Short mmCIF file of C-alpha atoms and ligand atoms in Angstrom, two decimals:
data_model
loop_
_atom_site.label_atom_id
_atom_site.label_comp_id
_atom_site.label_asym_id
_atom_site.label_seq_id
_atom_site.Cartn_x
_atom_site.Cartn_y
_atom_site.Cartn_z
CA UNK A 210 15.39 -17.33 -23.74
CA UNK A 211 18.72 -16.16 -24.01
CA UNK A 212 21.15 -17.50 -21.68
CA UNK A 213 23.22 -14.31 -21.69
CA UNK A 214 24.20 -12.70 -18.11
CA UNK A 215 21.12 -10.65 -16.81
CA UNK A 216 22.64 -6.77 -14.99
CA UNK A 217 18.81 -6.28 -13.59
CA UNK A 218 18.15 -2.94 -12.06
CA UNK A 219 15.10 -2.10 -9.83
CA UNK A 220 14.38 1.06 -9.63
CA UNK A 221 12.90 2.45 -6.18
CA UNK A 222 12.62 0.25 -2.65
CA UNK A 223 8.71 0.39 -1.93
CA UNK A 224 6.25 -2.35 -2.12
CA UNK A 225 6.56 -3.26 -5.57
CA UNK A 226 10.37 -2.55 -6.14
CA UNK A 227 11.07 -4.76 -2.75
CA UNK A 228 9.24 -7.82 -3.39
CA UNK A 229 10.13 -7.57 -6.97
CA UNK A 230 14.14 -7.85 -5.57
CA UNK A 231 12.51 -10.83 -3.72
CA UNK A 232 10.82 -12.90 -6.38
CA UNK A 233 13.66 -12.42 -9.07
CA UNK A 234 16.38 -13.71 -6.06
CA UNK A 235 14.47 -16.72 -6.02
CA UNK A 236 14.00 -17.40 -9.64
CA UNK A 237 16.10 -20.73 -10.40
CA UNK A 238 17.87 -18.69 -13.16
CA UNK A 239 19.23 -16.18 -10.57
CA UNK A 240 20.44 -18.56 -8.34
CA UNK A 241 22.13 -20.83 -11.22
CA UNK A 242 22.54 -18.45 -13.63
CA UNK A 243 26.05 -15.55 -13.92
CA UNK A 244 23.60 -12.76 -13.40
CA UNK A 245 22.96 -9.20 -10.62
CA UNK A 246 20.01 -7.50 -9.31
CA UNK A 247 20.82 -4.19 -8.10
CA UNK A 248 17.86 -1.91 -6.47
CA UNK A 249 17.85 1.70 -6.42
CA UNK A 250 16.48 4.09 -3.84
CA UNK A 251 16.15 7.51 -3.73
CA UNK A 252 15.70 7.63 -0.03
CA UNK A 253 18.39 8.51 2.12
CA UNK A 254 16.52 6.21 4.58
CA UNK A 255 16.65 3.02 3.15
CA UNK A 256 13.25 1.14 2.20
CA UNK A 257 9.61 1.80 2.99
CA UNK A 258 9.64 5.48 3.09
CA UNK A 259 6.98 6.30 0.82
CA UNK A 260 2.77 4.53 0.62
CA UNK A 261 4.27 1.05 1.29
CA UNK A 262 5.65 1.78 4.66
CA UNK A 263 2.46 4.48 5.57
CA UNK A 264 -0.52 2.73 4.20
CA UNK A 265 -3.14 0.45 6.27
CA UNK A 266 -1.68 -2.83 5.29
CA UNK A 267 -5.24 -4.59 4.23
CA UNK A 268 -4.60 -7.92 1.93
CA UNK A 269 -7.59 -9.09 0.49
CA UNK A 270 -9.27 -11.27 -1.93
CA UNK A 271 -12.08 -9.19 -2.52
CA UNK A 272 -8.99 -6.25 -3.77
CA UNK A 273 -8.40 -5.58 -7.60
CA UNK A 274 -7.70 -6.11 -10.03
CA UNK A 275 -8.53 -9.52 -10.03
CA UNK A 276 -5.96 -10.98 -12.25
CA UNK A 277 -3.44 -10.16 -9.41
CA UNK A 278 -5.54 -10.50 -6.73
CA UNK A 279 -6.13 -13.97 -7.42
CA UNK A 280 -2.36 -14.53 -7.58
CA UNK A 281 -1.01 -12.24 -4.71
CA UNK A 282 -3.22 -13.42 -2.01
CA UNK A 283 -1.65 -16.80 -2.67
CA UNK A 284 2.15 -16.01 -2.09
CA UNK A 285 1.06 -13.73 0.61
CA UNK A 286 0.08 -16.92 2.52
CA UNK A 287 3.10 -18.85 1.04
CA UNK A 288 5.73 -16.03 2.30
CA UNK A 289 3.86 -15.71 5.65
CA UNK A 290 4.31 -19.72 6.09
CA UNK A 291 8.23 -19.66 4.57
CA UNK A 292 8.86 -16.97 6.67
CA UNK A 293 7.26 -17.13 9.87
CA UNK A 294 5.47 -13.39 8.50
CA UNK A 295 3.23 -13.97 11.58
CA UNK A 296 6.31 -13.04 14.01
CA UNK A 297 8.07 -10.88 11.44
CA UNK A 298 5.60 -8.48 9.43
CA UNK A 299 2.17 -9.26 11.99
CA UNK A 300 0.50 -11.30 8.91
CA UNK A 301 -2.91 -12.72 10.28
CA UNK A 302 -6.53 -12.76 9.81
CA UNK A 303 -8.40 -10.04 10.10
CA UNK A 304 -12.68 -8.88 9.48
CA UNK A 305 -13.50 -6.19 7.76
CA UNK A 306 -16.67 -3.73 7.97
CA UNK A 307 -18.50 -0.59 7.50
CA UNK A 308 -19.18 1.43 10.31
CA UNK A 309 -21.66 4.73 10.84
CA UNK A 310 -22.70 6.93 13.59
CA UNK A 311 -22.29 9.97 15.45
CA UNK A 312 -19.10 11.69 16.97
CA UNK A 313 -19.14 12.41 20.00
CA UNK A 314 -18.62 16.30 19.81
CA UNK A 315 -17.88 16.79 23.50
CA UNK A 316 -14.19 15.63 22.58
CA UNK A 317 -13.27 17.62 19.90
CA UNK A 318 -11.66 20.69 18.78
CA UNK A 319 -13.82 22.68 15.60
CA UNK A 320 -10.47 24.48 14.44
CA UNK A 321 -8.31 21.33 14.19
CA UNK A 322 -10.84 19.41 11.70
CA UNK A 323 -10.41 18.67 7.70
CA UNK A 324 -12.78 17.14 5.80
CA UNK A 325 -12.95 14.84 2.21
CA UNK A 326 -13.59 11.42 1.34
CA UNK A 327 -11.59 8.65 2.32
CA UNK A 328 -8.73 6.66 0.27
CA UNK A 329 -10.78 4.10 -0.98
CA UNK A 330 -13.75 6.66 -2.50
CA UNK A 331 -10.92 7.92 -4.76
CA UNK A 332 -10.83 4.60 -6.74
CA UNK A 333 -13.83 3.13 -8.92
CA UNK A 334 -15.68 1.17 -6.40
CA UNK A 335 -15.96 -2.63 -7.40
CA UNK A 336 -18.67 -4.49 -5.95
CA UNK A 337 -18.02 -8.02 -4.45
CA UNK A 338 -17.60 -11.02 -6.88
CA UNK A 339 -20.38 -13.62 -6.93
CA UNK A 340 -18.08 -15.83 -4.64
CA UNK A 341 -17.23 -13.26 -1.52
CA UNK A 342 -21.40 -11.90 -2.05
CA UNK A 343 -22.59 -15.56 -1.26
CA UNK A 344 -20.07 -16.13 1.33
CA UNK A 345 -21.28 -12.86 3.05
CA UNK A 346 -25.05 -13.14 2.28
CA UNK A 347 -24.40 -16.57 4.48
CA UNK A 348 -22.79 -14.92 7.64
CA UNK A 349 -24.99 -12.00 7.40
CA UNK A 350 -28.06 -14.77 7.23
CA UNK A 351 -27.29 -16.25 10.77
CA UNK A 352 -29.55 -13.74 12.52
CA UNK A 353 -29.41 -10.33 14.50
CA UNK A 354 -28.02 -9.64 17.45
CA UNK A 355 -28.50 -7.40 20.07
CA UNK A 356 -26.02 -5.09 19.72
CA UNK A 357 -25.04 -3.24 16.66
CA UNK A 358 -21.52 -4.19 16.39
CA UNK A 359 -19.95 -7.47 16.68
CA UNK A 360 -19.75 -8.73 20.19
CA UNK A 361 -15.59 -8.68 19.96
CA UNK A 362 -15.59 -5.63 18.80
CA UNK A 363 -15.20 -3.70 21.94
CA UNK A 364 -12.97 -0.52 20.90
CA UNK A 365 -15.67 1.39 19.30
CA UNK A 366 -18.68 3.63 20.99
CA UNK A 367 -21.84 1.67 21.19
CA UNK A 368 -23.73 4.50 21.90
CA UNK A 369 -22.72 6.01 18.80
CA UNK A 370 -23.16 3.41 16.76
CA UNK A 371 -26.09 3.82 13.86
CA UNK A 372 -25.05 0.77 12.08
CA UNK A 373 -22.17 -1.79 11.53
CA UNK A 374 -21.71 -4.50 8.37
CA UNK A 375 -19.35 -7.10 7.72
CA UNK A 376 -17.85 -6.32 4.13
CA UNK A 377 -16.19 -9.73 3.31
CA UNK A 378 -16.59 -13.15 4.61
CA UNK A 379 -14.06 -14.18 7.72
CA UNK A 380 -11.00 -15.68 5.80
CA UNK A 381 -11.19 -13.48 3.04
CA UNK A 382 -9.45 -10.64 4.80
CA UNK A 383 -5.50 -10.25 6.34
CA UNK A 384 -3.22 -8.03 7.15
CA UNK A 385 0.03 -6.80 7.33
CA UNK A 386 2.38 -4.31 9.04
CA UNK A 387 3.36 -2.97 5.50
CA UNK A 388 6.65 -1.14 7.07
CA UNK A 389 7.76 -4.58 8.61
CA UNK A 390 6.60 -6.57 5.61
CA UNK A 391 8.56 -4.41 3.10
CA UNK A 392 11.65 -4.04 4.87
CA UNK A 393 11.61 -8.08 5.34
CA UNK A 394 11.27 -8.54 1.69
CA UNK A 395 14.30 -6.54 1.50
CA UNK A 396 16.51 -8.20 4.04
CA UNK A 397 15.52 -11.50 2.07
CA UNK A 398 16.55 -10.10 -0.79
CA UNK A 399 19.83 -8.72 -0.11
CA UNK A 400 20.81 -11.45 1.68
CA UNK A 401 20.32 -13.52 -1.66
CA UNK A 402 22.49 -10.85 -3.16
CA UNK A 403 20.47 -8.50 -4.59
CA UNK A 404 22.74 -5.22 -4.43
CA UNK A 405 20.94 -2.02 -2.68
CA UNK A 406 22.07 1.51 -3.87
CA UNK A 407 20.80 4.76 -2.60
CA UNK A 408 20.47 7.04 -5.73
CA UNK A 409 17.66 9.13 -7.32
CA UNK A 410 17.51 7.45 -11.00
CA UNK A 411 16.60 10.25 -13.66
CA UNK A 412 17.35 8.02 -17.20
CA UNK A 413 16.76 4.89 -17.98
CA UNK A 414 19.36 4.82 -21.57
CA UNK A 415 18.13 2.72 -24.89
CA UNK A 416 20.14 1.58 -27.83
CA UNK A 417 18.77 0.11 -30.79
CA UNK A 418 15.36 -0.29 -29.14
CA UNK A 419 17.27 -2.05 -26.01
CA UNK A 420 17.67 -0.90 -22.81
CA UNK A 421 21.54 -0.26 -21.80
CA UNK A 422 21.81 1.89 -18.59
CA UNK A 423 21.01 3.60 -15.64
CA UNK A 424 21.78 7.20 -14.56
CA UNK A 425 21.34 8.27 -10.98
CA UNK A 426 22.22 10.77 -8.58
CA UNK A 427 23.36 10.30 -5.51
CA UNK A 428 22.22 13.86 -4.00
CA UNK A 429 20.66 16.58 -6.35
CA UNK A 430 24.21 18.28 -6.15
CA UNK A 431 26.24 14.92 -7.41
CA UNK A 432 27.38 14.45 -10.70
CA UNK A 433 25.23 11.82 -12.59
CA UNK A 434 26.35 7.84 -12.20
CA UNK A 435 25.70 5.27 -15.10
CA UNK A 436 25.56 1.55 -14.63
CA UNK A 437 25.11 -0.77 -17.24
CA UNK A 438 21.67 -2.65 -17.34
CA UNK A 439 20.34 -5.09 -19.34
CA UNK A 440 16.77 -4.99 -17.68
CA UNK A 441 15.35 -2.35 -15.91
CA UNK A 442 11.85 -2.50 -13.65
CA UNK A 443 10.25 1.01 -12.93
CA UNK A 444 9.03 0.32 -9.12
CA UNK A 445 8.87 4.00 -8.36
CA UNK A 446 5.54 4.39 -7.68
CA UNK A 447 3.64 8.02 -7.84
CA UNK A 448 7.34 9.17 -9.09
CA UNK A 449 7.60 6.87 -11.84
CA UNK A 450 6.59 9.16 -14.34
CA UNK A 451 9.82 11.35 -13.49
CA UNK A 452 11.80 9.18 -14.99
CA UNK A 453 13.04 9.49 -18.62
CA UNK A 454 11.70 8.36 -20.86
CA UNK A 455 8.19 7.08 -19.10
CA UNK A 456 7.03 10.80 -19.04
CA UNK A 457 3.97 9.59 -20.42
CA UNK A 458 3.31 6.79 -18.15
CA UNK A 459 -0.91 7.95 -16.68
CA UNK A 460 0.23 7.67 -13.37
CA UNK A 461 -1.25 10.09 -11.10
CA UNK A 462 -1.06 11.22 -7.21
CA UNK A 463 -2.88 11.94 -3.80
CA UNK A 464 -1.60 12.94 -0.68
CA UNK A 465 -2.64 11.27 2.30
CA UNK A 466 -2.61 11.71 5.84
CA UNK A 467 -2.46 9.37 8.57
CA UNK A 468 -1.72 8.80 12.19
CA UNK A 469 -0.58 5.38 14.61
CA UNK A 470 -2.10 5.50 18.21
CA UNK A 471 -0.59 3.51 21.02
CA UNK A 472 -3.59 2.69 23.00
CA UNK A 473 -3.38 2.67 26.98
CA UNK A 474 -0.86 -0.34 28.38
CA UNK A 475 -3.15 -3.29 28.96
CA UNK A 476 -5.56 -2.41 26.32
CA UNK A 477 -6.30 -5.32 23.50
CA UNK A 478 -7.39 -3.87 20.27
CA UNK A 479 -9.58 -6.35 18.59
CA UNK A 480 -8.60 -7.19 14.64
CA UNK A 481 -11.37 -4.92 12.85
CA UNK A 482 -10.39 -2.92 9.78
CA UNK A 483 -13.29 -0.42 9.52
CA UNK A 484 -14.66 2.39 6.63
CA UNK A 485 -16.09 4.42 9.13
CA UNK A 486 -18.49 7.55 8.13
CA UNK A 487 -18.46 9.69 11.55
CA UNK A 488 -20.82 12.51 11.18
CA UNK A 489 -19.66 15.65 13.59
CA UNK A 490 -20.76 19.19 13.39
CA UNK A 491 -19.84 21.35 10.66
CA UNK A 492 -16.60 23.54 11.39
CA UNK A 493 -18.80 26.22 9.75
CA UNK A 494 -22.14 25.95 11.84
CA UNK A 495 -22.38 23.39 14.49
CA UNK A 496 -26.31 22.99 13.15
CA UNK A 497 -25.23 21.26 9.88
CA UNK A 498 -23.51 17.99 10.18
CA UNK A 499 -21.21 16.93 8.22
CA UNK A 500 -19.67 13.19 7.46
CA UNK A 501 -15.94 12.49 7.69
CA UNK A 502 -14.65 8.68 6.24
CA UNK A 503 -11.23 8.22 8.10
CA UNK A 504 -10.01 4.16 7.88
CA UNK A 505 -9.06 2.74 10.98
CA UNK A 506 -7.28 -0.41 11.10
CA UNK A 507 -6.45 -2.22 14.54
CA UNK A 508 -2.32 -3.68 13.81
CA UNK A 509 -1.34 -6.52 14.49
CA UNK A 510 0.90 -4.66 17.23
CA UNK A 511 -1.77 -3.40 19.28
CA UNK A 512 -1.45 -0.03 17.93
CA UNK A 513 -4.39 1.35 15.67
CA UNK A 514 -3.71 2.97 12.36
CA UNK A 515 -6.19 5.46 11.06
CA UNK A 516 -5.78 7.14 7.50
CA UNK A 517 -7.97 10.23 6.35
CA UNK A 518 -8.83 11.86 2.76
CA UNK A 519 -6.62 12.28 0.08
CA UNK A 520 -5.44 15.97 -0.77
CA UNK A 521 -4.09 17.84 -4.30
CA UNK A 522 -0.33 18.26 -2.98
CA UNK A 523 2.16 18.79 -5.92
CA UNK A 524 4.62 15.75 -5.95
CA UNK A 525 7.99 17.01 -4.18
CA UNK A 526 11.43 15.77 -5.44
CA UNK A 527 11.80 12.76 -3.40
CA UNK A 528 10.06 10.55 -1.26
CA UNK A 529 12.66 12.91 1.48
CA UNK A 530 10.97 15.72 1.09
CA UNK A 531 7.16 14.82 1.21
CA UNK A 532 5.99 16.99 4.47
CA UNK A 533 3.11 15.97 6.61
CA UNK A 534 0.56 18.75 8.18
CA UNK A 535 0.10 18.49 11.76
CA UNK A 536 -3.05 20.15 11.09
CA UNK A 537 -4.56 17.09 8.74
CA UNK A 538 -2.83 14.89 11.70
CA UNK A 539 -5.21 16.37 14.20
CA UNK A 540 -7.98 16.65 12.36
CA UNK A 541 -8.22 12.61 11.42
CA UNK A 542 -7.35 12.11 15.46
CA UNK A 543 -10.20 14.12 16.11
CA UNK A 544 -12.78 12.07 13.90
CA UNK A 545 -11.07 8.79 15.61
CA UNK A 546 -11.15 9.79 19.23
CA UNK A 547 -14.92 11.13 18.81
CA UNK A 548 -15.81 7.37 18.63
CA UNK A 549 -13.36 5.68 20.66
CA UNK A 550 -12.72 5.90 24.23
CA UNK A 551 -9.51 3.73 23.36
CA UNK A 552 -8.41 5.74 21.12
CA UNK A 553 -9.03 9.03 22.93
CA UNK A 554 -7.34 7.90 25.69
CA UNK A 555 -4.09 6.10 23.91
CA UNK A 556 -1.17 8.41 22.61
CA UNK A 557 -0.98 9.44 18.90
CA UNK A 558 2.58 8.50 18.36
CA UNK A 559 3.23 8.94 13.84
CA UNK A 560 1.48 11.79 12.37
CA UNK A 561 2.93 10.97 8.65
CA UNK A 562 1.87 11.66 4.97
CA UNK A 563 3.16 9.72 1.91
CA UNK A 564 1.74 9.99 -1.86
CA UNK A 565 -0.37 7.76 -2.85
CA UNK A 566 0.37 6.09 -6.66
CA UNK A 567 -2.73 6.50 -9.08
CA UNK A 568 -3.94 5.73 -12.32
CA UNK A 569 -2.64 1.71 -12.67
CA UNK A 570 -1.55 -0.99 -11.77
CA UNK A 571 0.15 -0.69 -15.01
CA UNK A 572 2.47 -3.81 -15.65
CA UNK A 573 5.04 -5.12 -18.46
CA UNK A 574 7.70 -4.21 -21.10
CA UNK A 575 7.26 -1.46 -23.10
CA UNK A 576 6.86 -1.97 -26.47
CA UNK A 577 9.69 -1.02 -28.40
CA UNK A 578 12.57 -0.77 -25.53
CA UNK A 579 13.42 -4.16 -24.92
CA UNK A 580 13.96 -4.40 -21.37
CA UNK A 581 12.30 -2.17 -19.82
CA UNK A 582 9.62 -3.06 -17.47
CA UNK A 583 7.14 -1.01 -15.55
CA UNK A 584 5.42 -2.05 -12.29
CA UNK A 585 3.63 0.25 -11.17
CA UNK A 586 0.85 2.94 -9.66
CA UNK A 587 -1.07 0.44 -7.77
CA UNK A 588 -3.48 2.67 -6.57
CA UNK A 589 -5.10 1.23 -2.93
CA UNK A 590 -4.08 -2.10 -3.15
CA UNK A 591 -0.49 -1.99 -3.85
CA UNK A 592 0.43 -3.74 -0.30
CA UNK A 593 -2.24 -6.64 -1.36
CA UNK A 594 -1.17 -7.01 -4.93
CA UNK A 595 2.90 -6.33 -4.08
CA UNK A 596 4.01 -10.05 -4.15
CA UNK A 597 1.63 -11.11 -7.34
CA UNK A 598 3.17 -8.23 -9.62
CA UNK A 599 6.44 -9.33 -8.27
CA UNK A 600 6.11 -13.16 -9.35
CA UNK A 601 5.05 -11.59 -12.89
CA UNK A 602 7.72 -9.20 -13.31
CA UNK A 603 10.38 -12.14 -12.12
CA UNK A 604 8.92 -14.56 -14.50
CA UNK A 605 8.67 -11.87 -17.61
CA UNK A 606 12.30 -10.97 -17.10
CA UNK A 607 14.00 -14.36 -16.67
CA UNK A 608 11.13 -16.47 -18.92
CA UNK A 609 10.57 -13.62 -21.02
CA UNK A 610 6.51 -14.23 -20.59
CA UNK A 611 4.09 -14.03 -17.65
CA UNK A 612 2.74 -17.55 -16.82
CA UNK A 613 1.09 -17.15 -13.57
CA UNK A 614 -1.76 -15.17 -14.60
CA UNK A 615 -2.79 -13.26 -17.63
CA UNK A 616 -2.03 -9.35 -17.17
CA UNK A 617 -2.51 -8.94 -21.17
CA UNK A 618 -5.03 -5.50 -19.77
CA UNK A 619 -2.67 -3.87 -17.67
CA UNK A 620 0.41 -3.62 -19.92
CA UNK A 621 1.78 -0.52 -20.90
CA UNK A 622 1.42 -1.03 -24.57
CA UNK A 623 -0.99 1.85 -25.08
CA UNK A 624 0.37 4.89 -24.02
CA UNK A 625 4.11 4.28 -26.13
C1 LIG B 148 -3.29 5.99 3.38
C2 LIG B 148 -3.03 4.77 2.54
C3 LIG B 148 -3.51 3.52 2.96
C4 LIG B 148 -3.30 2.40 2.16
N1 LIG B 148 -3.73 1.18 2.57
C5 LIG B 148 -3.52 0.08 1.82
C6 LIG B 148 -3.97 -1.19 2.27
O1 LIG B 148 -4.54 -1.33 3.33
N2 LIG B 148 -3.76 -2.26 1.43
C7 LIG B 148 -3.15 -2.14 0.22
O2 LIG B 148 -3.03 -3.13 -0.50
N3 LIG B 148 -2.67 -0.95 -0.19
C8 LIG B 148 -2.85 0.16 0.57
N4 LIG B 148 -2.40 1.38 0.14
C9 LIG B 148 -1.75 1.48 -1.17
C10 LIG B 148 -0.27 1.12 -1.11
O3 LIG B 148 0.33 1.81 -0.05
C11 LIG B 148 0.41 1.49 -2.43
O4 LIG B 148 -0.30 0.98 -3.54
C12 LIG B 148 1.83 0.91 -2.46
O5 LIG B 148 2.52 1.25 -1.29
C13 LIG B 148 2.59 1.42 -3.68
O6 LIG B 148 3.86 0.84 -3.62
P1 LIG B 148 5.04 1.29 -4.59
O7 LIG B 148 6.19 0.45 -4.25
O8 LIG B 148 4.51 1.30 -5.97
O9 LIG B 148 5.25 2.83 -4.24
P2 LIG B 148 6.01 3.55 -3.02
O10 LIG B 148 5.72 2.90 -1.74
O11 LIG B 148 5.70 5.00 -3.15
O12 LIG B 148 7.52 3.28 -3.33
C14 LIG B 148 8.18 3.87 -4.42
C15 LIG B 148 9.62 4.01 -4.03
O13 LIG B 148 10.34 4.44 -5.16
C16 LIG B 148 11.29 5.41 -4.74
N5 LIG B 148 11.61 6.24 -5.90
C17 LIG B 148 10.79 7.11 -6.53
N6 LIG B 148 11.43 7.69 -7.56
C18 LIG B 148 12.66 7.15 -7.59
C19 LIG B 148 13.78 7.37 -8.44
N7 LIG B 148 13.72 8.22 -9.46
N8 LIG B 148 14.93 6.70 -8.18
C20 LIG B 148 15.00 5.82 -7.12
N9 LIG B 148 13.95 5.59 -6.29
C21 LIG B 148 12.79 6.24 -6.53
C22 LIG B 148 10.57 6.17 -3.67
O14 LIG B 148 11.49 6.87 -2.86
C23 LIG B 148 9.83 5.06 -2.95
O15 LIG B 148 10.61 4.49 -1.91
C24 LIG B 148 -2.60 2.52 0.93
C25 LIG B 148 -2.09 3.75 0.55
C26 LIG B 148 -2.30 4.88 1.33
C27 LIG B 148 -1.74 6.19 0.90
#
């Protein structure tokens, strides 16, 4: 590798771009080398405006693609110890199942209601891997009990309850607060002198099939700002495709919707993450039923987080001007409280909506522009995979070649 000074620029301060600042600030060649990282947002906000401070915050083993999977869930664990994430970003265990039954209709509101599929129906579904199957054939072999849902599981509706199933083995499954863990990744980060920038990058600039620059804008009414580069890493998730010239990067975009309830002082929220499938009375005709699939995911706060389907919203300018409908808000509060006295009775305190990245992860240089890296569209598992694309992306820029896994399938190669 050349030993030439590295100007690396990140470009957006979500999941990806965040831990990305984090893994290249720890590379030994930052630390001994004459080099800068400088990260770029577009929000006026600072980090984590967008998915990766609005999404569930599941990390699992059972997530995809495998080839980061296998490598993510690893330095999740290793940042949690180094960092004490259990105190700072709510890292911990948590079990994960399917739940279906009836909504209670006696609760609810027709007008307020949406309906769609949830997040994860969007995405091909991948069925367990030989390993997590046998682990879960095992637990599921110790026998019935009584009750249809776990015994711990006290914050949903027994009564309503048609059935309940573990999806992964205990051990397989954590969590995060994703808001707390991106934000953390870039304090670390800046306080191992990574520069952060607020800007909305438009141009990445190549010479001689080498990338040289940046232009951003610091408002839509500023006059454009260059800054030398010598490697640049697209991190801007569902907006990456904005940016010249990766207009023909496949990455695509959903809307989602989702809500935080506080639930009533003195009420513990058991760790559950469930895929629920609630089925309430048509809004049309209260004969025909009809099923709704919000998420729900108890935080390591106490407070439960519950997502609902994704919708066809264009993509707004920035991650500033995404809007949420109060609307969709009430509607997936509706679905939850219909099976949940807790969560009837606790206060909805976030109704938010952020754009979900599609159509990747797609991960590497591009061929022909030396330089210039894209990490990106990470789909439903961006908060799992986050620090295993980041280890990547800081080995391909400082060793010029991935060693910790092979990611050979998901570089950009093909569409350039
Ligand atoms: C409802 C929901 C639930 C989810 N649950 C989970 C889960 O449980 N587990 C999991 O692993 N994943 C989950 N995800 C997926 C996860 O949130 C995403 O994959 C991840 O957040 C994507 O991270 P990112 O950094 O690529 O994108 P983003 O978080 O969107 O960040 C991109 C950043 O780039 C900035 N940016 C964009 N354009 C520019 C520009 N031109 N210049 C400068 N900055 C720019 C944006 O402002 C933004 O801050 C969920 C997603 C949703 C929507």
């Amino acid at each position: 590798m050349s030993t030439q000074p590295k100007n690396i620029v990140i470009v957006g301060a979500g999941i990806i771009g965040c831990t990305t600042a984090y893994y290249l600030s720890r590379h030994p060649a930052f630390t001994s080398g004459n080099n800068t990282i400088t990260i770029i947002e577009a929000s006026q906000h600072g980090p984590a405006q967008g998915a990766s401070g609005k999404a569930g915050g599941l990390v699992a083993k059972w997530a995809y693609p495998k080839e980061i999977v296998r490598v993510s869930f690893e330095e999740h664990v290793k940042l949690a110890k180094e960092h004490d994430g259990a105190k700072r970003w709510g890292w911990r265990e948590v079990e994960v199942g399917t739940w279906e039954g009836n909504g209670d209709e006696g609760v609810l509101d027709r007008k307020k209601r949406g309906k769609g599929v949830g997040m994860r129906s969007l995405e091909k579904k991948e069925g367990l891997d030989g390993e997590f199957k046998a682990g879960l054939d095992e637990e599921k072999s110790k026998g019935p009990s009584s009750s249809l849902l776990p015994v711990d599981l006290d914050w949903m509706e027994e009564r309503l309850t048609e059935s309940y199933a573990s999806m992964a083995p205990t051990g397989s499954t954590a969590q995060v607060h994703p808001y707390l863990f991106t934000t953390s990744m870039h304090q670390l980060a800046t306080s191992a002198g990574v520069q952060a920038i607020q800007g909305r990058v438009t141009a990445v600039s190549v010479s001689s099939g080498r990338v040289i620059g940046v232009t951003y804008h610091i408002s839509s009414a500023d006059e454009p700002t260059e800054i030398p580069a010598t490697d640049v890493i697209i991190c801007a998730g569902a907006w990456s495709p904005t940016i010249h010239p990766l207009t023909k990067l496949p990455i695509t975009h959903t809307r989602a919707h989702s809500i935080t309830i506080q639930p009533q002082p003195g009420t513990t929220i058991s760790p559950y993450v469930l895929f629920t499938s609630i089925s309430l009375p048509s809004p049309s005709s209260s004969k025909k039923k009809t099923e709704f699939t919000p998420e729900i995911y108890a935080r390591p706060n106490n407070e439960i987080y519950v997502c609902g389907p994704g919708d066809d919203e264009p993509l707004p300018g920035t991650v500033d001007d995404v809007k949420a409908e109060v609307a969709a808000c009430d509607a997936i509060w509706e679905q939850a409280a219909s099976v949940s006295v807790q969560m009837r009775e606790g206060v909805v305190d976030r109704k938010q909506a952020c754009f979900l990245p599609l159509g990747g992860p797609i991960l590497g240089e591009v061929r022909g522009m030396k330089g210039l890296v894209v990490a990106t569209g990470h789909t439903c598992w961006g908060i799992s995979n986050g620090p295993g694309t980041a280890k990547a992306v800081s080995e391909l820029v400082f060793d010029g070649k991935v060693t910790c896994a092979n990611l050979k399938s998901l570089e950009p190669h093909k569409f350039f």
